[in-house]
PDB file of C-alpha atoms in Angstrom:
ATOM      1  CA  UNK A   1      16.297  24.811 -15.740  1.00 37.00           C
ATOM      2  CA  UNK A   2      17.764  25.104 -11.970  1.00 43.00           C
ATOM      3  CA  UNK A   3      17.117  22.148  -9.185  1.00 63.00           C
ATOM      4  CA  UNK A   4      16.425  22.823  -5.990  1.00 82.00           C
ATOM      5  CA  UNK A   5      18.788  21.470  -3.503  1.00 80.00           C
ATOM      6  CA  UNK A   6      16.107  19.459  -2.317  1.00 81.00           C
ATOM      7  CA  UNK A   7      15.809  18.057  -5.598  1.00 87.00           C
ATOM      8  CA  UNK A   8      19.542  17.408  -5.991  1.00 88.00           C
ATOM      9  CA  UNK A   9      19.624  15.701  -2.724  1.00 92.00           C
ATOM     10  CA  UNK A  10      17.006  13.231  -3.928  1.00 91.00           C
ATOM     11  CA  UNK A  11      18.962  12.250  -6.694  1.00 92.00           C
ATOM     12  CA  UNK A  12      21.722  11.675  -4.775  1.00 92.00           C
ATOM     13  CA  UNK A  13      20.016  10.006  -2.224  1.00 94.00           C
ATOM     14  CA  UNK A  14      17.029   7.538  -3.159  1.00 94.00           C
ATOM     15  CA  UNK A  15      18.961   5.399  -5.087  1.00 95.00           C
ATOM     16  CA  UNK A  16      21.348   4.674  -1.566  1.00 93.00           C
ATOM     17  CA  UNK A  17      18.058   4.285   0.574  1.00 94.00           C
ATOM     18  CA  UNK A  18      16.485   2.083  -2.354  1.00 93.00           C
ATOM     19  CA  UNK A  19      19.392   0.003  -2.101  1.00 93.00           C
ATOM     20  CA  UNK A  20      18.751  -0.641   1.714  1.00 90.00           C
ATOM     21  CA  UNK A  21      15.489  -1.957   0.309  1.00 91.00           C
ATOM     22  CA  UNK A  22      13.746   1.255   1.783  1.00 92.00           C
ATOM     23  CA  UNK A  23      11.543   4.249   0.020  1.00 91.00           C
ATOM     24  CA  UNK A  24      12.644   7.982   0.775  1.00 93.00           C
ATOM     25  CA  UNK A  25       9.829   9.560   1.251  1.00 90.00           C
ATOM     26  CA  UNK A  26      10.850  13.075   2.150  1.00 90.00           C
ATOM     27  CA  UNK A  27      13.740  15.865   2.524  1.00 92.00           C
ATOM     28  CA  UNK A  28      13.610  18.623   4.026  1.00 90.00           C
ATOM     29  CA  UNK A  29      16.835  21.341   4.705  1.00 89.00           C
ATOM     30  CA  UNK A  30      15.777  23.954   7.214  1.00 88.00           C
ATOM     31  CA  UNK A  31      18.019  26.521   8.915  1.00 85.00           C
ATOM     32  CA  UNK A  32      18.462  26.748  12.377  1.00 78.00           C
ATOM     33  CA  UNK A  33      20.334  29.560  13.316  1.00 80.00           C
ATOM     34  CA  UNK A  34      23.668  28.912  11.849  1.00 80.00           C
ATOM     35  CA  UNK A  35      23.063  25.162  11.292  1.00 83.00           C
ATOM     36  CA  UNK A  36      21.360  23.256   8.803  1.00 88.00           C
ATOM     37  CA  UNK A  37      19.959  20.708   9.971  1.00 91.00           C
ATOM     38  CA  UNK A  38      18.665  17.749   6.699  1.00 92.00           C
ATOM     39  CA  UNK A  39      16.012  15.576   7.496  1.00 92.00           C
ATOM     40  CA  UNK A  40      15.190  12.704   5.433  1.00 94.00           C
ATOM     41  CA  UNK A  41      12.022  10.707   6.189  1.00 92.00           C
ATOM     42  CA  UNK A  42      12.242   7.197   4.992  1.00 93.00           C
ATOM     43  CA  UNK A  43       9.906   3.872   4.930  1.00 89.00           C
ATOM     44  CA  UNK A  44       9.052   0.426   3.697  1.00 88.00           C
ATOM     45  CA  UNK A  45       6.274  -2.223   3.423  1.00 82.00           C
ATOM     46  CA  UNK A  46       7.723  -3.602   6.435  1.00 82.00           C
ATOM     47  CA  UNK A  47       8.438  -0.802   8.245  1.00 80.00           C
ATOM     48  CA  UNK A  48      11.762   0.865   9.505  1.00 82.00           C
ATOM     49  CA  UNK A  49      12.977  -0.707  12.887  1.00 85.00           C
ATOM     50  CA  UNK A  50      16.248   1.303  14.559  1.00 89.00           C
ATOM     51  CA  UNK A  51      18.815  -0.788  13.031  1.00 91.00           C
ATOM     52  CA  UNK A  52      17.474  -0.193   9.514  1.00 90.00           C
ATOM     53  CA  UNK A  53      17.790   3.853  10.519  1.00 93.00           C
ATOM     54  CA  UNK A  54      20.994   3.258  12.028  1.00 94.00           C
ATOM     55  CA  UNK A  55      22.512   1.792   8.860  1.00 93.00           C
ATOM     56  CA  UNK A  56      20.649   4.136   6.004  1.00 94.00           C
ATOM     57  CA  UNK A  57      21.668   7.185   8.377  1.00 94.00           C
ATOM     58  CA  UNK A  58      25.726   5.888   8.285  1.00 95.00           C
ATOM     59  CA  UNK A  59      24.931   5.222   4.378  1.00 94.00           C
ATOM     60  CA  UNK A  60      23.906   8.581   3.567  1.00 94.00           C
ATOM     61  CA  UNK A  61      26.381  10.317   6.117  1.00 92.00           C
ATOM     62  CA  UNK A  62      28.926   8.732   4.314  1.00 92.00           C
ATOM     63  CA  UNK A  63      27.406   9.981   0.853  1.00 92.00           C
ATOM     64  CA  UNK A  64      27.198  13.850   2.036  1.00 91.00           C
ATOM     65  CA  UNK A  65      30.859  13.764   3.208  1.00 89.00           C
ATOM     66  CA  UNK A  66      32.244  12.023  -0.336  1.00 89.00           C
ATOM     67  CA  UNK A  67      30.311  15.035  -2.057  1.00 89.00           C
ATOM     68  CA  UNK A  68      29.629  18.605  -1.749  1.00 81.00           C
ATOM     69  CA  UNK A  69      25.823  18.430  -1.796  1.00 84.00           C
ATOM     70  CA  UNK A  70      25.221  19.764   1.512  1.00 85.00           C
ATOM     71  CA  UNK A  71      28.212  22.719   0.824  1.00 79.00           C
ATOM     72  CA  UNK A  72      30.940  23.786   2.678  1.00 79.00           C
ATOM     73  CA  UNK A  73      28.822  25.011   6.136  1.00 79.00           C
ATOM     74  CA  UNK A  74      27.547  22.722   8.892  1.00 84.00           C
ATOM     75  CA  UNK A  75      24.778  20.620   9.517  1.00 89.00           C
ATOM     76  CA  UNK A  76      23.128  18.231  10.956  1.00 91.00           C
ATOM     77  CA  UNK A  77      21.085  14.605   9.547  1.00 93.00           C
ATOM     78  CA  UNK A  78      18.267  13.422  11.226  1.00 94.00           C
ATOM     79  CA  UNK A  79      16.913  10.244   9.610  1.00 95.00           C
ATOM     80  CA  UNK A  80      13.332   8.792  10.470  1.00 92.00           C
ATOM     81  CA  UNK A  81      10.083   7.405   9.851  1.00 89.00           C
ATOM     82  CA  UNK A  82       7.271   9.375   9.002  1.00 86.00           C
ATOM     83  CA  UNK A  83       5.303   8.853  12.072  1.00 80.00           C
ATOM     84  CA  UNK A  84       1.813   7.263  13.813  1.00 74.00           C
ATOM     85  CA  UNK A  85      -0.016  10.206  11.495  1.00 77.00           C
ATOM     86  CA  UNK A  86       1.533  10.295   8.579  1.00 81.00           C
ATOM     87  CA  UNK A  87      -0.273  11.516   5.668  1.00 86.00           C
ATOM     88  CA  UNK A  88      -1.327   9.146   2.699  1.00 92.00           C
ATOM     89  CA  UNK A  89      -0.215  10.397  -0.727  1.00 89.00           C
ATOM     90  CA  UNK A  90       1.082   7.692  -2.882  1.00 91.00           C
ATOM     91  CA  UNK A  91      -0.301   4.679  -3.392  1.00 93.00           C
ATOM     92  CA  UNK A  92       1.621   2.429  -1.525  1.00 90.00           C
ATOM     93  CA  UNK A  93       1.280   4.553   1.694  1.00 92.00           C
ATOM     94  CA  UNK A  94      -2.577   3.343   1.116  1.00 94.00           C
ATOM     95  CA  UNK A  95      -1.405  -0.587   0.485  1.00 92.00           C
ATOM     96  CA  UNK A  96       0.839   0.242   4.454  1.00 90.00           C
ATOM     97  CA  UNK A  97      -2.271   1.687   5.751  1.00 91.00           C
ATOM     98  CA  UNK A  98      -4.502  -1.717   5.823  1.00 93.00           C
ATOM     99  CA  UNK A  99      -6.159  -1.986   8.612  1.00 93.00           C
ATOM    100  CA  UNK A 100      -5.902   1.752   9.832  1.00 92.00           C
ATOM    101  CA  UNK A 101      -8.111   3.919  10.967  1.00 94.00           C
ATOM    102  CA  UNK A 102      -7.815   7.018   8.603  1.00 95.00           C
ATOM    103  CA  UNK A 103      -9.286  10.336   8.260  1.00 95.00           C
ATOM    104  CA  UNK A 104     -10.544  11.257   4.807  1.00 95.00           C
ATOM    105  CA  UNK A 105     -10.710  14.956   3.156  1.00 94.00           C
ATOM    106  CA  UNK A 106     -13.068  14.656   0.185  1.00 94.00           C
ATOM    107  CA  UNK A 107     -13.093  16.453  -2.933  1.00 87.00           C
ATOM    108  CA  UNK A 108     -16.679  17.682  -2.673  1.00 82.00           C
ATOM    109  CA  UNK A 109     -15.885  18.969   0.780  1.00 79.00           C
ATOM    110  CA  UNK A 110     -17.170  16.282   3.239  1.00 90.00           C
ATOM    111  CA  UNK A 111     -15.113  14.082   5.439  1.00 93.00           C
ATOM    112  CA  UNK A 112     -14.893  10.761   6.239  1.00 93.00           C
ATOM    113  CA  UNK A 113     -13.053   8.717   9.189  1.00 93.00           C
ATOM    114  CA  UNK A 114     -13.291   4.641   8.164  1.00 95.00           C
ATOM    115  CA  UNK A 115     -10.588   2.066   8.285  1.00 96.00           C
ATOM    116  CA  UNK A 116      -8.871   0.702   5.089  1.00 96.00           C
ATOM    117  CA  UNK A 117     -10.084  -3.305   4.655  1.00 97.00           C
ATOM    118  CA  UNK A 118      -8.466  -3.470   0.631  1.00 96.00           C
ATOM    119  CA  UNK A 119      -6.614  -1.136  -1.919  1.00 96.00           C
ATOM    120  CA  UNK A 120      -6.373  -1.700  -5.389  1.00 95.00           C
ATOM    121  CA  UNK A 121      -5.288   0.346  -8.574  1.00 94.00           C
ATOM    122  CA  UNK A 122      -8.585   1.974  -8.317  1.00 94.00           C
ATOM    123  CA  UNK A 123      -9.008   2.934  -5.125  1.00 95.00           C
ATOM    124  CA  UNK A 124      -9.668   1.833  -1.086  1.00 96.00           C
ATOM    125  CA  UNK A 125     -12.498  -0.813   0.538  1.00 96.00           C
ATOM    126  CA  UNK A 126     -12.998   0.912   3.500  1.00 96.00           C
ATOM    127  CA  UNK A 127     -15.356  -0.075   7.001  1.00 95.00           C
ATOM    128  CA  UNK A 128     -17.247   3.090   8.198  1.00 93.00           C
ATOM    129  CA  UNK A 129     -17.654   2.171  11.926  1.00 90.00           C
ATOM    130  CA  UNK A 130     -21.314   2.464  13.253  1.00 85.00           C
ATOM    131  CA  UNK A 131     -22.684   5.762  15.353  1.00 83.00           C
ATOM    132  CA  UNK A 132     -24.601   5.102  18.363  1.00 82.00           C
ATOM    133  CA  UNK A 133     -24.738   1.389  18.617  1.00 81.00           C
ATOM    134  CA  UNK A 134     -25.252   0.813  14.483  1.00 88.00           C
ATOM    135  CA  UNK A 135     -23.195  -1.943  13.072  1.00 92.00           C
ATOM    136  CA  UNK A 136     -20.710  -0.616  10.566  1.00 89.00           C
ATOM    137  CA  UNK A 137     -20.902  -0.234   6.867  1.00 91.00           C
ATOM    138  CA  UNK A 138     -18.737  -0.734   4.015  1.00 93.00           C
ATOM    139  CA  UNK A 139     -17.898   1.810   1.179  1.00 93.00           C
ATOM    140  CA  UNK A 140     -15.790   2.124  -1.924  1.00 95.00           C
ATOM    141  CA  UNK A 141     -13.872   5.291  -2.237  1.00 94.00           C
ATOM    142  CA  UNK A 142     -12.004   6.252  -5.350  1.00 93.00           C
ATOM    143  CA  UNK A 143      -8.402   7.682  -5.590  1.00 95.00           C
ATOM    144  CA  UNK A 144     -10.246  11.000  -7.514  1.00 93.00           C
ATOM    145  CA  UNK A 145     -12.038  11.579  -4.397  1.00 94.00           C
ATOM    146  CA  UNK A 146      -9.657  11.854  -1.494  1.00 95.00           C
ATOM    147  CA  UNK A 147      -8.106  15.079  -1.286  1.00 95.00           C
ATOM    148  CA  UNK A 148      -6.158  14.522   1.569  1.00 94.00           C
ATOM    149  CA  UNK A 149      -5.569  11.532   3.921  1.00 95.00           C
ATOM    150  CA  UNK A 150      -4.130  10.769   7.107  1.00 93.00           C
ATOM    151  CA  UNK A 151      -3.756   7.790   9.544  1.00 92.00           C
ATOM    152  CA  UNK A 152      -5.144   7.936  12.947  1.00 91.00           C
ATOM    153  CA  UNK A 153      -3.641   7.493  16.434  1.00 86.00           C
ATOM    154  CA  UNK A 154      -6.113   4.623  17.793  1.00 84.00           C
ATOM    155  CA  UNK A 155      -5.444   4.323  21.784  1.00 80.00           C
ATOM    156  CA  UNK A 156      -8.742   2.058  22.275  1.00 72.00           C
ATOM    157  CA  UNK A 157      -8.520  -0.394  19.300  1.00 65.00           C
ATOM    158  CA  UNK A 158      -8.602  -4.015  20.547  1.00 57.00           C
ATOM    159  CA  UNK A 159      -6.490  -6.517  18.750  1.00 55.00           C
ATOM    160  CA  UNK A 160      -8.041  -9.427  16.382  1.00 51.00           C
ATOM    161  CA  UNK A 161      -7.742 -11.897  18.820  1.00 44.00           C
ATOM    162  CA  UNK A 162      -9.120  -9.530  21.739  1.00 44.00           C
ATOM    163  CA  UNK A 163     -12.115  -9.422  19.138  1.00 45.00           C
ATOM    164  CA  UNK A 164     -12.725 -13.246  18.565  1.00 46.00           C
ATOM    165  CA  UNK A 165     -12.120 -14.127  21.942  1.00 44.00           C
TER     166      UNK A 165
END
């Protein structure tokens, strides 16, 4: 049974970022040109300010030089966040997406754009916003549903406060 060297470099590496108190979420080797460059996408309930990169990307740097995972040629580590549209996969991307606007593949082919109000074990409470002056609407969606999920960019969303006010 062979690993990948993907796979190896998750071994290696989640239990370091879990011990930062953050989740890696992804890794990725890709060649460019001569270089490799290793990028490892990581996150929390909290989030993942600068300093938090800063210090998991010196933590794993140090790692890869102490061992041979990365082998003997160059490369490059790029350590980040997984963006304002990250895709939802696991459940506690849906428990960090509260709140969010989020675009909704369905299994039996529709879609579906409505923010996330609760998650449970089951699946999401979600507020389908109103078309052409309707209020909006609640609806339960479960886990078995959603084929694919990702959070939207909202430029025009007013705050809570903006909202009570």
């Amino acid at each position: 049974m062979s690993t990948t060297q993907s796979e190896r470099l998750r071994d290696l590496l989640e239990p370091l970022v879990a011990s930062q108190g953050l989740d890696l979420e992804e890794i990725a080797v890709d060649s460019v040109g001569r270089k490799r460059v290793l990028r490892v996408v990581v996150d929390s309930d909290t989030g993942a300010d600068l300093d938090r990169i800063a210090d998991v990307s010196r933590a794993l740097s140090a790692k890869l030089d102490e061992t041979d995972a990365m082998g003997e040629g160059e490369y490059t580590l790029e350590v980040g966040t997984p963006g304002a549209e990250r895709p939802l996969g696991e459940h506690r991307h849906y428990v960090r997406a509260v709140g969010r606007m989020v675009r909704f593949q369905l299994g039996e082919g529709g879609e579906l754009v409505a923010r996330i109000l609760t998650v449970d074990d089951d699946g999401l409470d979600l507020e389908v916003p109103g078309v052409k002056g309707r209020k909006a609407t609640t609806r339960r969606l479960a886990f078995g549903e959603i084929t694919r999920a990702r959070v939207q960019v909202e430029f025009n969303r007013k705050d809570k406060n903006e909202e009570e006010a």
